[in-house]
Amino acid sequence: MSVTPTIVWFRQDLRLADNPALTRALAAGPIIPIYIAPTDSRRTTRHDGFHAGGASRWWLHHSLVALDRSLRDKGSRLLVRRGEPATVLRELAEQAGAASVHWNRRLEPAGIATDREVKQALRETGLAVQSFNGNYLHEPWNVLNKQAKPYKVFTPYWKALLAAGIDQDVLPEPERLEAVPGHIESETVDALDLLPTLGWADDFSDWWTPGESGAWDRFETFLDEVDRYHETRNRMDLDGTSRLSPHLHFGEISPRQVVARVRAEHPEALEEAGTEAFLREIGWREFAANLIYHFPQTERENLDARFDALPWENDPDVLAAWQRGQTGIPVVDAAMRALWATGWMHNRARMIVASFLTKNCLVDWRHGADWFMDTLVDADLPSNTAGWQWVAGSGADAAPYFRIFNPVLQGEKFDPEGSFIRHWVPELADLPDKALYAPWEAKPATLQDAGVTLGETYPEPVVDLKASRQRALDAFQQIKDDSH
Ligand code: FAD
């Protein structure tokens, strides 16, 4: 057995269990674990595939601390360095006497480009490089249709993925690790300056525990409820979903582990309503990665080119009102304020606010997507891009352009007692249910009794829902007609 160590470059796989790059490296000898950050992590928002918005950076800080702790528990430690990955890895290989580097692959366009360059640069200096699939059930080039083309529609994609089979042999975490030699220096996670300077994210830790054990605690709690997932998953007022998205994004838990664990408890998981619906959502995560891999331009461009002609209004005041949760539409404001306070938003709420922004307000989906990337703890380029393009109507398997969510009806249906709105928009808390979802339609006396003065204590709607709906329909009809 070789005694030269292998460098394990951690990126979006911040875990010890079911980590193929780590396990395979350990089979060959000792390992040198490293995380590489950009030189200036505060100013760089995009760094080899990782879009480091403010909320993501908060998460990353805590996740790196947790990974270092886990490695130390096993006898090792996480090296943290800043710089260009190829340069950092070359220097480290020299210091550690390493002959090879392992990592788990990423699928974002910029991540792929960086990895390709790094691989070439390292091989040119005689280092061996091996990469693995640690972040998805299947990689996009393995799930193609009969013509060997990528799927653009979810259901056949998911069927094909299931038919290809899901590997259930999750890899165990290592029991002990060899110490990293003391002369190999590391920066501290604090020195990366990832935490926001303003107190914005201070309360995030009330909601989240980044890291591998936090991911498992969350998952185990959710598993007790998974039977009801199909009934509760759309309710914004309930804790009916797993909230695993940031843990999955940072790779603190792998989708393979998720599927294997669900199936261990529910051998007929694909036949039972709750577990089937949950696994299908894991499938949407795979589908989003499939889309960004095969259609990398969709990070910024409409997949459906007809949408290039859409006359977006892009009113900056409307965008700002949306970002601050001051649109005057209670369910939209509740969702946007929840996002700001917790770094997360319910999927139903994401669809509502995205539909409102792109359709009622005619603001280009890219503005919404950028805001999400900056404020979500689960900011994930593939899922975010697919989500926004789907809602805007420009994406794969997209919602038809004429499906414009009515935020009043959506609120009534998916927050039926109004507790989600009342929690996040407390200035409306005393309104009766009837007036809560559309206060601009309430009688003056009702508003007065609840201490609400529209335009003063709570905004008037930034757009008229009915008129803006029609404006959007006309705009969408226009681009459809023009394309014939
Ligand atoms: P659960 O319902 O418990 O689902 C389990 C897991 O499946 C999630 O953790 C997630 O990894 C995956 N998943 C669920 N729904 C989707 C979906 N529609 N697309 C892709 N994966 C899904 N998800 C992100 O992880 N990051 C994003 O940046 C992101 N941006 C979005 C933007 C818009 C406009 C929309 C409509 C959706 C977006 N989503 C994004 C997808 C989805 O809203 C979140 O994954 C989900 O709300 C996370 O909550 P959960 O973990 O409780 O999900």
Coordinates of C-alpha atoms and ligand atoms in Angstrom, one line a residue:
M1 CA 0.0 0.0 0.0
S2 CA 1.2 3.5 -0.9
V3 CA 2.1 5.7 2.0
T4 CA 2.1 9.0 0.1
P5 CA -1.0 10.9 1.2
T6 CA -3.9 11.9 -1.1
I7 CA -5.3 15.4 -1.0
V8 CA -9.1 15.4 -0.6
W9 CA -10.4 18.7 -1.9
F10 CA -13.8 19.4 -0.2
R11 CA -16.2 21.7 -2.0
Q12 CA -20.0 21.0 -2.0
D13 CA -19.5 17.7 -0.2
L14 CA -18.9 18.8 3.4
R15 CA -19.4 15.4 5.0
L16 CA -17.4 12.4 6.0
A17 CA -20.0 9.6 5.4
D18 CA -20.9 8.5 1.8
N19 CA -18.1 10.7 0.4
P20 CA -16.6 8.7 -2.5
A21 CA -13.6 11.0 -2.9
L22 CA -12.7 10.6 0.7
T23 CA -13.4 6.9 0.9
R24 CA -11.4 6.1 -2.2
A25 CA -8.5 8.2 -1.0
L26 CA -8.5 6.4 2.3
A27 CA -8.2 3.1 0.6
A28 CA -4.8 4.2 -0.7
G29 CA -3.4 5.7 2.5
P30 CA -3.5 8.9 4.6
I31 CA -5.4 11.9 3.5
I32 CA -4.9 15.7 3.6
P33 CA -8.3 17.4 3.7
I34 CA -8.6 20.9 2.3
Y35 CA -11.1 23.6 1.6
I36 CA -10.0 26.4 -0.8
A37 CA -11.7 29.8 -0.7
P38 CA -11.3 32.7 -3.1
T39 CA -8.7 35.2 -2.1
D40 CA -11.3 37.7 -1.2
S41 CA -14.4 35.8 -0.2
R42 CA -16.4 38.9 0.6
R43 CA -16.1 40.6 -2.8
T44 CA -16.1 37.5 -4.9
T45 CA -19.7 36.4 -5.4
R46 CA -18.9 33.7 -7.9
H47 CA -16.0 31.4 -7.3
D48 CA -15.5 28.2 -9.3
G49 CA -19.1 27.3 -9.4
F50 CA -20.0 28.4 -5.9
H51 CA -22.2 31.5 -5.9
A52 CA -21.4 32.9 -2.5
G53 CA -24.3 35.1 -1.6
G54 CA -24.5 36.5 1.9
A55 CA -26.7 33.7 3.3
S56 CA -24.6 31.0 1.7
R57 CA -21.5 32.5 3.2
W58 CA -23.1 32.3 6.6
W59 CA -23.9 28.7 6.1
L60 CA -20.5 27.9 4.6
H61 CA -18.7 29.4 7.6
H62 CA -20.6 27.1 10.0
S63 CA -20.4 24.1 7.8
L64 CA -16.6 24.4 7.5
V65 CA -16.4 24.7 11.3
A66 CA -18.5 21.6 11.7
L67 CA -16.4 19.6 9.1
D68 CA -13.2 20.6 10.9
R69 CA -14.7 19.5 14.2
S70 CA -15.7 16.1 12.7
L71 CA -12.3 15.6 11.2
R72 CA -10.6 16.5 14.5
D73 CA -12.8 14.0 16.3
K74 CA -11.3 11.4 14.0
G75 CA -7.7 12.6 14.5
S76 CA -7.3 14.8 11.5
R77 CA -8.1 18.5 10.7
L78 CA -9.4 20.6 7.8
L79 CA -6.9 22.8 6.1
V80 CA -8.3 26.1 4.9
R81 CA -6.5 28.1 2.3
R82 CA -7.3 31.0 -0.1
G83 CA -6.2 31.4 -3.7
E84 CA -6.5 29.8 -7.1
P85 CA -7.2 26.1 -6.6
A86 CA -4.5 24.8 -8.9
T87 CA -1.8 26.9 -7.3
V88 CA -3.0 26.0 -3.8
L89 CA -3.2 22.3 -4.5
R90 CA 0.2 22.2 -6.2
E91 CA 1.8 23.9 -3.2
L92 CA 0.1 21.7 -0.8
A93 CA 1.1 18.5 -2.7
E94 CA 4.7 19.6 -2.5
Q95 CA 4.5 20.4 1.3
A96 CA 2.7 17.1 2.1
G97 CA 4.5 14.9 -0.4
A98 CA 1.2 14.0 -2.0
A99 CA 1.0 12.4 -5.4
S100 CA -2.7 12.6 -6.0
V101 CA -5.8 14.8 -5.5
H102 CA -9.4 13.6 -5.2
W103 CA -12.6 15.5 -5.4
N104 CA -16.4 15.0 -6.0
R105 CA -17.6 16.5 -9.2
R106 CA -19.8 19.6 -9.4
L107 CA -22.2 20.3 -12.3
E108 CA -22.5 24.1 -12.4
P109 CA -21.0 25.5 -15.6
A110 CA -18.3 27.6 -13.8
G111 CA -17.5 24.7 -11.5
I112 CA -17.0 22.3 -14.4
A113 CA -14.8 24.8 -16.2
T114 CA -12.6 25.3 -13.1
D115 CA -12.3 21.6 -12.5
R116 CA -11.2 21.0 -16.0
E117 CA -8.5 23.6 -15.8
V118 CA -7.3 22.5 -12.4
K119 CA -7.2 18.8 -13.5
Q120 CA -5.1 19.8 -16.5
A121 CA -2.8 22.0 -14.5
L122 CA -2.2 19.3 -11.8
R123 CA -1.7 16.6 -14.3
E124 CA 0.9 18.7 -16.1
T125 CA 2.9 18.8 -12.9
G126 CA 2.7 15.0 -12.5
L127 CA -0.1 14.8 -10.0
A128 CA -2.8 12.2 -10.4
V129 CA -6.3 13.5 -10.2
Q130 CA -9.5 11.4 -9.6
S131 CA -13.0 12.7 -9.5
F132 CA -16.2 11.0 -8.3
N133 CA -19.9 11.4 -8.2
G134 CA -20.8 12.3 -4.7
N135 CA -23.5 14.9 -5.1
Y136 CA -26.2 13.3 -7.3
L137 CA -28.0 10.0 -7.7
H138 CA -27.0 10.0 -11.3
E139 CA -24.9 12.4 -13.3
P140 CA -26.6 14.0 -16.3
W141 CA -24.7 12.1 -19.0
N142 CA -26.1 8.8 -17.6
V143 CA -29.8 9.7 -17.9
L144 CA -30.6 10.4 -21.6
N145 CA -33.6 9.5 -23.8
K146 CA -33.6 6.9 -26.5
Q147 CA -32.0 9.3 -29.0
A148 CA -29.2 9.9 -26.4
K149 CA -30.5 13.4 -25.9
P150 CA -31.2 15.1 -22.6
Y151 CA -34.7 15.2 -21.1
K152 CA -36.5 18.5 -21.0
V153 CA -39.6 17.1 -19.3
F154 CA -39.5 15.9 -15.7
T155 CA -41.8 12.8 -15.6
P156 CA -40.0 10.8 -18.4
Y157 CA -36.6 12.0 -16.9
W158 CA -37.6 10.7 -13.4
K159 CA -38.8 7.4 -14.9
A160 CA -35.6 6.9 -16.7
L161 CA -33.6 7.7 -13.6
L162 CA -35.5 5.2 -11.6
A163 CA -35.2 2.6 -14.3
A164 CA -31.4 3.2 -14.3
G165 CA -31.5 2.2 -10.6
I166 CA -30.3 4.0 -7.5
D167 CA -27.2 2.7 -5.8
Q168 CA -28.1 2.0 -2.1
D169 CA -24.7 1.1 -0.9
V170 CA -23.9 4.2 1.0
L171 CA -20.3 4.5 2.2
P172 CA -19.6 4.5 5.9
E173 CA -17.7 7.3 7.6
P174 CA -14.1 6.6 8.4
E175 CA -13.4 5.4 12.0
R176 CA -10.0 7.0 12.5
L177 CA -7.9 9.3 10.4
E178 CA -4.2 9.9 10.4
A179 CA -3.1 13.4 11.7
V180 CA -2.2 16.0 9.1
P181 CA 1.6 16.7 9.8
G182 CA 2.0 19.8 12.0
H183 CA 4.2 21.7 9.6
I184 CA 1.4 22.0 7.1
E185 CA -0.2 25.4 7.8
S186 CA -3.8 26.4 7.5
E187 CA -5.8 29.6 7.8
T188 CA -8.7 29.7 10.3
V189 CA -12.3 29.6 9.0
D190 CA -12.8 33.0 10.7
A191 CA -10.1 34.5 8.5
L192 CA -12.2 33.7 5.5
D193 CA -14.5 36.5 6.6
L194 CA -17.6 34.7 5.5
L195 CA -20.0 36.0 8.2
P196 CA -22.0 39.2 7.3
T197 CA -20.8 42.2 9.2
L198 CA -24.3 43.6 9.8
G199 CA -26.4 41.6 12.3
W200 CA -28.6 40.4 9.4
A201 CA -27.9 36.7 9.9
D202 CA -27.8 36.7 13.6
D203 CA -31.0 34.8 14.0
F204 CA -30.3 32.2 11.4
S205 CA -28.9 29.9 14.0
D206 CA -32.3 29.8 15.7
W207 CA -33.4 28.0 12.5
W208 CA -30.5 26.0 11.3
T209 CA -27.6 23.8 12.4
P210 CA -25.2 23.6 9.5
G211 CA -23.0 20.5 9.2
E212 CA -23.4 16.8 8.9
S213 CA -24.9 16.1 12.3
G214 CA -27.3 19.0 11.9
A215 CA -28.4 17.5 8.6
W216 CA -29.1 14.1 10.1
D217 CA -31.0 15.6 13.1
R218 CA -33.2 17.5 10.7
F219 CA -33.7 14.4 8.4
E220 CA -34.5 12.1 11.3
T221 CA -37.1 14.5 12.6
F222 CA -38.7 14.8 9.2
L223 CA -38.7 11.1 8.7
D224 CA -41.3 10.8 11.5
E225 CA -43.6 12.9 9.3
V226 CA -42.8 11.7 5.8
D227 CA -46.0 9.7 5.7
R228 CA -48.0 12.9 5.6
Y229 CA -45.7 14.8 3.2
H230 CA -48.0 14.6 0.2
E231 CA -50.7 16.3 2.3
T232 CA -48.6 18.9 4.1
R233 CA -46.0 19.8 1.6
N234 CA -47.9 22.7 0.1
R235 CA -48.9 24.3 3.4
M236 CA -46.9 27.4 4.1
D237 CA -48.2 27.5 7.7
L238 CA -47.0 24.0 8.6
D239 CA -43.5 22.5 9.0
G240 CA -44.5 19.9 6.4
T241 CA -41.3 19.7 4.4
S242 CA -37.8 18.4 5.2
R243 CA -35.9 21.7 5.0
L244 CA -32.9 19.6 3.9
S245 CA -32.2 21.9 0.9
P246 CA -29.2 23.8 2.4
H247 CA -27.8 20.6 3.8
L248 CA -28.1 18.9 0.4
H249 CA -26.7 21.9 -1.4
F250 CA -23.5 21.9 0.7
G251 CA -23.3 18.1 0.6
E252 CA -23.7 17.6 4.3
I253 CA -25.9 14.7 3.4
S254 CA -26.0 13.0 0.1
P255 CA -29.1 12.3 -2.0
R256 CA -28.0 8.6 -2.0
Q257 CA -28.1 8.6 1.8
V258 CA -31.5 10.2 1.8
V259 CA -33.0 7.7 -0.6
A260 CA -31.4 4.7 1.1
R261 CA -32.6 5.8 4.5
V262 CA -36.2 6.4 3.3
R263 CA -36.2 3.0 1.6
A264 CA -34.7 1.2 4.6
E265 CA -37.8 2.4 6.6
H266 CA -40.2 2.2 3.7
P267 CA -39.3 -0.7 1.4
E268 CA -42.3 0.3 -0.8
A269 CA -41.3 3.9 -0.8
L270 CA -42.1 4.5 -4.4
E271 CA -45.6 3.1 -3.9
E272 CA -46.6 5.0 -0.8
A273 CA -48.0 8.5 -1.3
G274 CA -45.9 10.4 1.3
T275 CA -42.5 8.8 0.5
E276 CA -43.1 8.8 -3.2
A277 CA -43.9 12.5 -3.3
F278 CA -40.8 13.2 -1.2
L279 CA -38.5 11.1 -3.4
R280 CA -39.9 12.8 -6.5
E281 CA -38.7 16.1 -5.1
I282 CA -35.2 14.7 -4.7
G283 CA -35.8 13.9 -8.4
W284 CA -36.5 17.5 -9.2
R285 CA -33.1 18.4 -7.7
E286 CA -31.5 15.9 -10.1
F287 CA -33.6 17.2 -13.0
A288 CA -32.4 20.8 -12.3
A289 CA -28.8 19.6 -12.4
N290 CA -29.5 17.8 -15.6
L291 CA -30.8 21.0 -17.1
I292 CA -27.9 23.2 -16.1
Y293 CA -25.4 20.6 -17.3
H294 CA -27.0 20.1 -20.7
F295 CA -28.1 23.7 -21.2
P296 CA -25.5 25.8 -19.4
Q297 CA -26.6 29.0 -21.0
T298 CA -29.8 28.9 -19.1
E299 CA -28.0 30.3 -16.0
R300 CA -28.6 33.7 -17.7
E301 CA -30.6 33.0 -20.9
N302 CA -34.2 31.9 -21.4
L303 CA -34.3 28.2 -22.4
D304 CA -37.3 29.2 -24.6
A305 CA -35.9 31.9 -26.8
R306 CA -39.3 33.4 -27.5
F307 CA -39.1 34.9 -24.1
D308 CA -36.1 37.1 -25.2
A309 CA -38.7 39.4 -26.8
L310 CA -40.8 39.8 -23.6
P311 CA -41.2 43.5 -22.8
W312 CA -40.1 43.4 -19.1
E313 CA -41.0 46.6 -17.2
N314 CA -38.2 46.1 -14.6
D315 CA -39.5 49.0 -12.4
P316 CA -36.8 49.4 -9.7
D317 CA -39.2 50.6 -7.1
V318 CA -41.4 47.5 -7.6
L319 CA -38.4 45.3 -7.4
A320 CA -37.3 47.0 -4.1
A321 CA -40.8 46.6 -2.6
W322 CA -40.7 42.9 -3.5
Q323 CA -37.3 42.4 -2.0
R324 CA -38.3 44.2 1.3
G325 CA -41.6 42.5 1.6
Q326 CA -43.5 45.7 1.1
T327 CA -45.7 45.0 -2.0
G328 CA -49.0 45.3 -0.2
I329 CA -49.9 41.7 -1.1
P330 CA -49.8 40.0 2.3
V331 CA -48.8 36.5 1.2
V332 CA -46.0 37.8 -0.9
D333 CA -44.7 40.1 1.8
A334 CA -44.9 37.3 4.4
A335 CA -42.8 35.1 2.2
M336 CA -40.2 37.7 1.3
R337 CA -39.8 38.7 5.0
A338 CA -39.5 35.1 6.0
L339 CA -36.7 34.7 3.5
W340 CA -34.9 37.7 4.9
A341 CA -35.2 36.6 8.5
T342 CA -34.5 32.8 8.1
G343 CA -32.6 32.5 4.8
W344 CA -35.3 30.0 3.5
M345 CA -38.7 30.1 1.8
H346 CA -41.3 27.4 1.4
N347 CA -41.5 26.0 -2.1
R348 CA -45.2 27.1 -2.5
A349 CA -44.2 30.6 -1.4
R350 CA -41.3 30.6 -3.9
M351 CA -43.7 29.9 -6.7
I352 CA -46.1 32.6 -5.5
V353 CA -43.5 35.3 -5.1
A354 CA -41.8 34.4 -8.4
S355 CA -45.1 34.4 -10.3
F356 CA -46.0 37.7 -8.8
L357 CA -42.6 39.3 -9.7
T358 CA -42.3 38.0 -13.2
K359 CA -46.0 38.1 -14.2
N360 CA -47.9 40.7 -12.2
C361 CA -44.9 43.0 -12.0
L362 CA -43.2 42.1 -15.3
V363 CA -39.8 42.1 -13.7
D364 CA -37.2 39.9 -15.4
W365 CA -36.8 36.5 -13.7
R366 CA -33.0 37.1 -13.5
H367 CA -33.6 39.9 -11.0
G368 CA -35.6 37.6 -8.8
A369 CA -33.1 34.8 -9.2
D370 CA -30.2 37.1 -8.2
W371 CA -32.0 38.1 -5.0
F372 CA -32.7 34.5 -4.1
M373 CA -29.1 33.6 -4.7
D374 CA -28.0 36.3 -2.3
T375 CA -30.5 35.6 0.5
L376 CA -31.2 31.9 0.5
V377 CA -29.2 29.6 2.7
D378 CA -29.9 26.9 0.1
A379 CA -29.0 29.1 -2.9
D380 CA -28.3 26.5 -5.6
L381 CA -27.6 27.6 -9.1
P382 CA -29.2 24.6 -10.8
S383 CA -32.4 24.5 -8.7
N384 CA -32.8 28.2 -8.5
T385 CA -32.4 28.7 -12.3
A386 CA -34.8 25.9 -13.0
G387 CA -37.3 27.2 -10.5
W388 CA -37.3 30.7 -11.8
Q389 CA -37.4 29.7 -15.5
W390 CA -40.2 27.2 -14.7
V391 CA -42.3 29.9 -13.0
A392 CA -41.6 32.6 -15.6
G393 CA -42.6 30.1 -18.3
S394 CA -39.3 30.3 -20.2
G395 CA -37.9 27.0 -18.9
A396 CA -38.0 23.3 -19.4
D397 CA -41.4 21.7 -18.6
A398 CA -42.4 25.2 -17.7
A399 CA -45.7 26.3 -16.2
P400 CA -47.8 27.5 -19.2
Y401 CA -47.6 31.2 -19.7
F402 CA -51.3 31.7 -18.9
R403 CA -50.9 30.1 -15.5
I404 CA -50.6 33.2 -13.3
F405 CA -51.0 32.5 -9.7
N406 CA -53.6 34.6 -7.9
P407 CA -51.7 35.4 -4.6
V408 CA -55.0 36.0 -2.8
L409 CA -56.4 32.5 -3.6
Q410 CA -53.0 30.9 -3.1
G411 CA -52.9 32.4 0.4
E412 CA -56.4 31.3 1.2
K413 CA -55.6 27.8 0.1
F414 CA -52.1 27.2 1.4
D415 CA -52.3 29.3 4.6
P416 CA -55.9 28.7 5.4
E417 CA -55.9 30.1 8.9
G418 CA -53.6 33.0 8.0
S419 CA -51.0 32.1 10.6
F420 CA -48.1 32.3 8.1
I421 CA -49.2 35.8 7.1
R422 CA -49.9 37.0 10.6
H423 CA -46.5 35.8 11.8
W424 CA -44.5 37.6 9.2
V425 CA -46.7 40.6 8.6
P426 CA -47.7 41.4 12.2
E427 CA -49.2 44.8 11.3
L428 CA -52.1 42.8 9.8
A429 CA -52.4 40.3 12.6
D430 CA -55.7 41.7 13.9
L431 CA -57.5 41.6 10.6
P432 CA -60.2 38.9 10.4
D433 CA -59.5 36.0 8.0
K434 CA -61.8 37.5 5.4
A435 CA -59.8 40.7 5.0
L436 CA -56.3 39.2 5.6
Y437 CA -55.5 38.0 2.2
A438 CA -56.7 41.2 0.3
P439 CA -56.8 44.1 2.8
W440 CA -57.4 46.6 0.0
E441 CA -60.8 45.1 -0.6
A442 CA -61.8 45.3 3.1
K443 CA -64.4 47.7 4.5
P444 CA -62.8 50.8 6.1
A445 CA -64.3 49.9 9.5
T446 CA -62.7 46.4 9.3
L447 CA -59.3 48.0 8.7
Q448 CA -59.8 50.6 11.3
D449 CA -60.8 48.0 13.9
A450 CA -57.6 46.1 13.2
G451 CA -55.4 49.2 13.4
V452 CA -54.6 49.1 9.7
T453 CA -54.3 52.2 7.5
L454 CA -53.4 51.3 4.0
G455 CA -50.5 53.5 2.7
E456 CA -49.4 54.2 6.3
T457 CA -49.2 51.1 8.5
Y458 CA -49.2 48.7 5.5
P459 CA -48.6 49.5 1.8
E460 CA -51.3 49.7 -0.9
P461 CA -50.7 47.0 -3.5
V462 CA -47.8 47.9 -5.9
V463 CA -49.9 46.6 -8.8
D464 CA -53.6 46.0 -9.3
L465 CA -53.8 42.2 -9.5
K466 CA -56.4 42.0 -12.1
A467 CA -55.0 44.6 -14.5
S468 CA -51.5 43.3 -14.1
R469 CA -52.6 39.8 -14.8
Q470 CA -54.2 40.9 -18.1
R471 CA -51.1 43.0 -19.0
A472 CA -49.0 39.8 -18.5
L473 CA -51.3 37.7 -20.5
D474 CA -51.2 40.2 -23.4
A475 CA -47.4 40.4 -23.2
F476 CA -47.1 36.6 -23.3
Q477 CA -49.7 36.3 -26.1
Q478 CA -47.7 38.8 -28.1
I479 CA -44.4 36.9 -27.9
K480 CA -46.3 33.7 -28.8
D481 CA -47.9 35.2 -31.8
D482 CA -44.7 36.9 -33.0
S483 CA -42.9 33.6 -33.0
H484 CA -45.2 32.1 -35.6
Ligands
FAD1 P1 -38.6 19.2 0.5 O1 -40.0 19.5 0.0 O2 -38.5 18.6 1.8 O3 -37.9 18.4 -0.7 C1 -36.7 17.6 -0.4 C2 -35.6 18.1 -1.3 O4 -35.9 18.0 -2.7 C3 -35.2 19.6 -1.1 O5 -34.4 19.8 0.0 C4 -34.5 19.9 -2.4 O6 -33.2 19.5 -2.4 C5 -35.3 19.0 -3.4 N1 -36.3 19.8 -4.0 C6 -37.6 20.0 -3.6 N2 -38.3 20.7 -4.5 C7 -37.4 21.0 -5.5 C8 -37.5 21.7 -6.7 N3 -38.7 22.3 -7.1 N4 -36.4 21.9 -7.5 C9 -35.3 21.3 -7.2 N5 -35.1 20.6 -6.0 C10 -36.2 20.5 -5.2 N6 -34.1 24.8 -4.2 C11 -32.8 24.9 -3.7 O7 -32.3 23.9 -3.1 N7 -32.1 26.0 -4.0 C12 -32.6 27.1 -4.6 O8 -31.9 28.1 -4.8 C13 -33.9 27.0 -5.1 N8 -34.5 28.1 -5.7 C14 -35.8 28.0 -6.1 C15 -36.4 29.1 -6.8 C16 -37.7 29.0 -7.2 C17 -38.3 30.2 -7.9 C18 -38.5 27.9 -7.0 C19 -39.9 27.8 -7.4 C20 -37.9 26.8 -6.3 C21 -36.6 26.8 -5.9 N9 -36.0 25.7 -5.2 C22 -34.7 25.8 -4.8 C23 -36.7 24.5 -5.1 C24 -37.5 24.3 -3.8 O9 -38.3 25.4 -3.5 C25 -36.6 24.0 -2.6 O10 -35.7 23.0 -2.9 C26 -37.5 23.5 -1.4 O11 -38.4 24.5 -1.1 C27 -36.6 23.3 -0.2 O12 -37.3 23.0 0.9 P2 -37.2 21.5 1.6 O13 -35.8 21.1 1.7 O14 -38.1 21.6 2.8 O15 -37.9 20.7 0.4

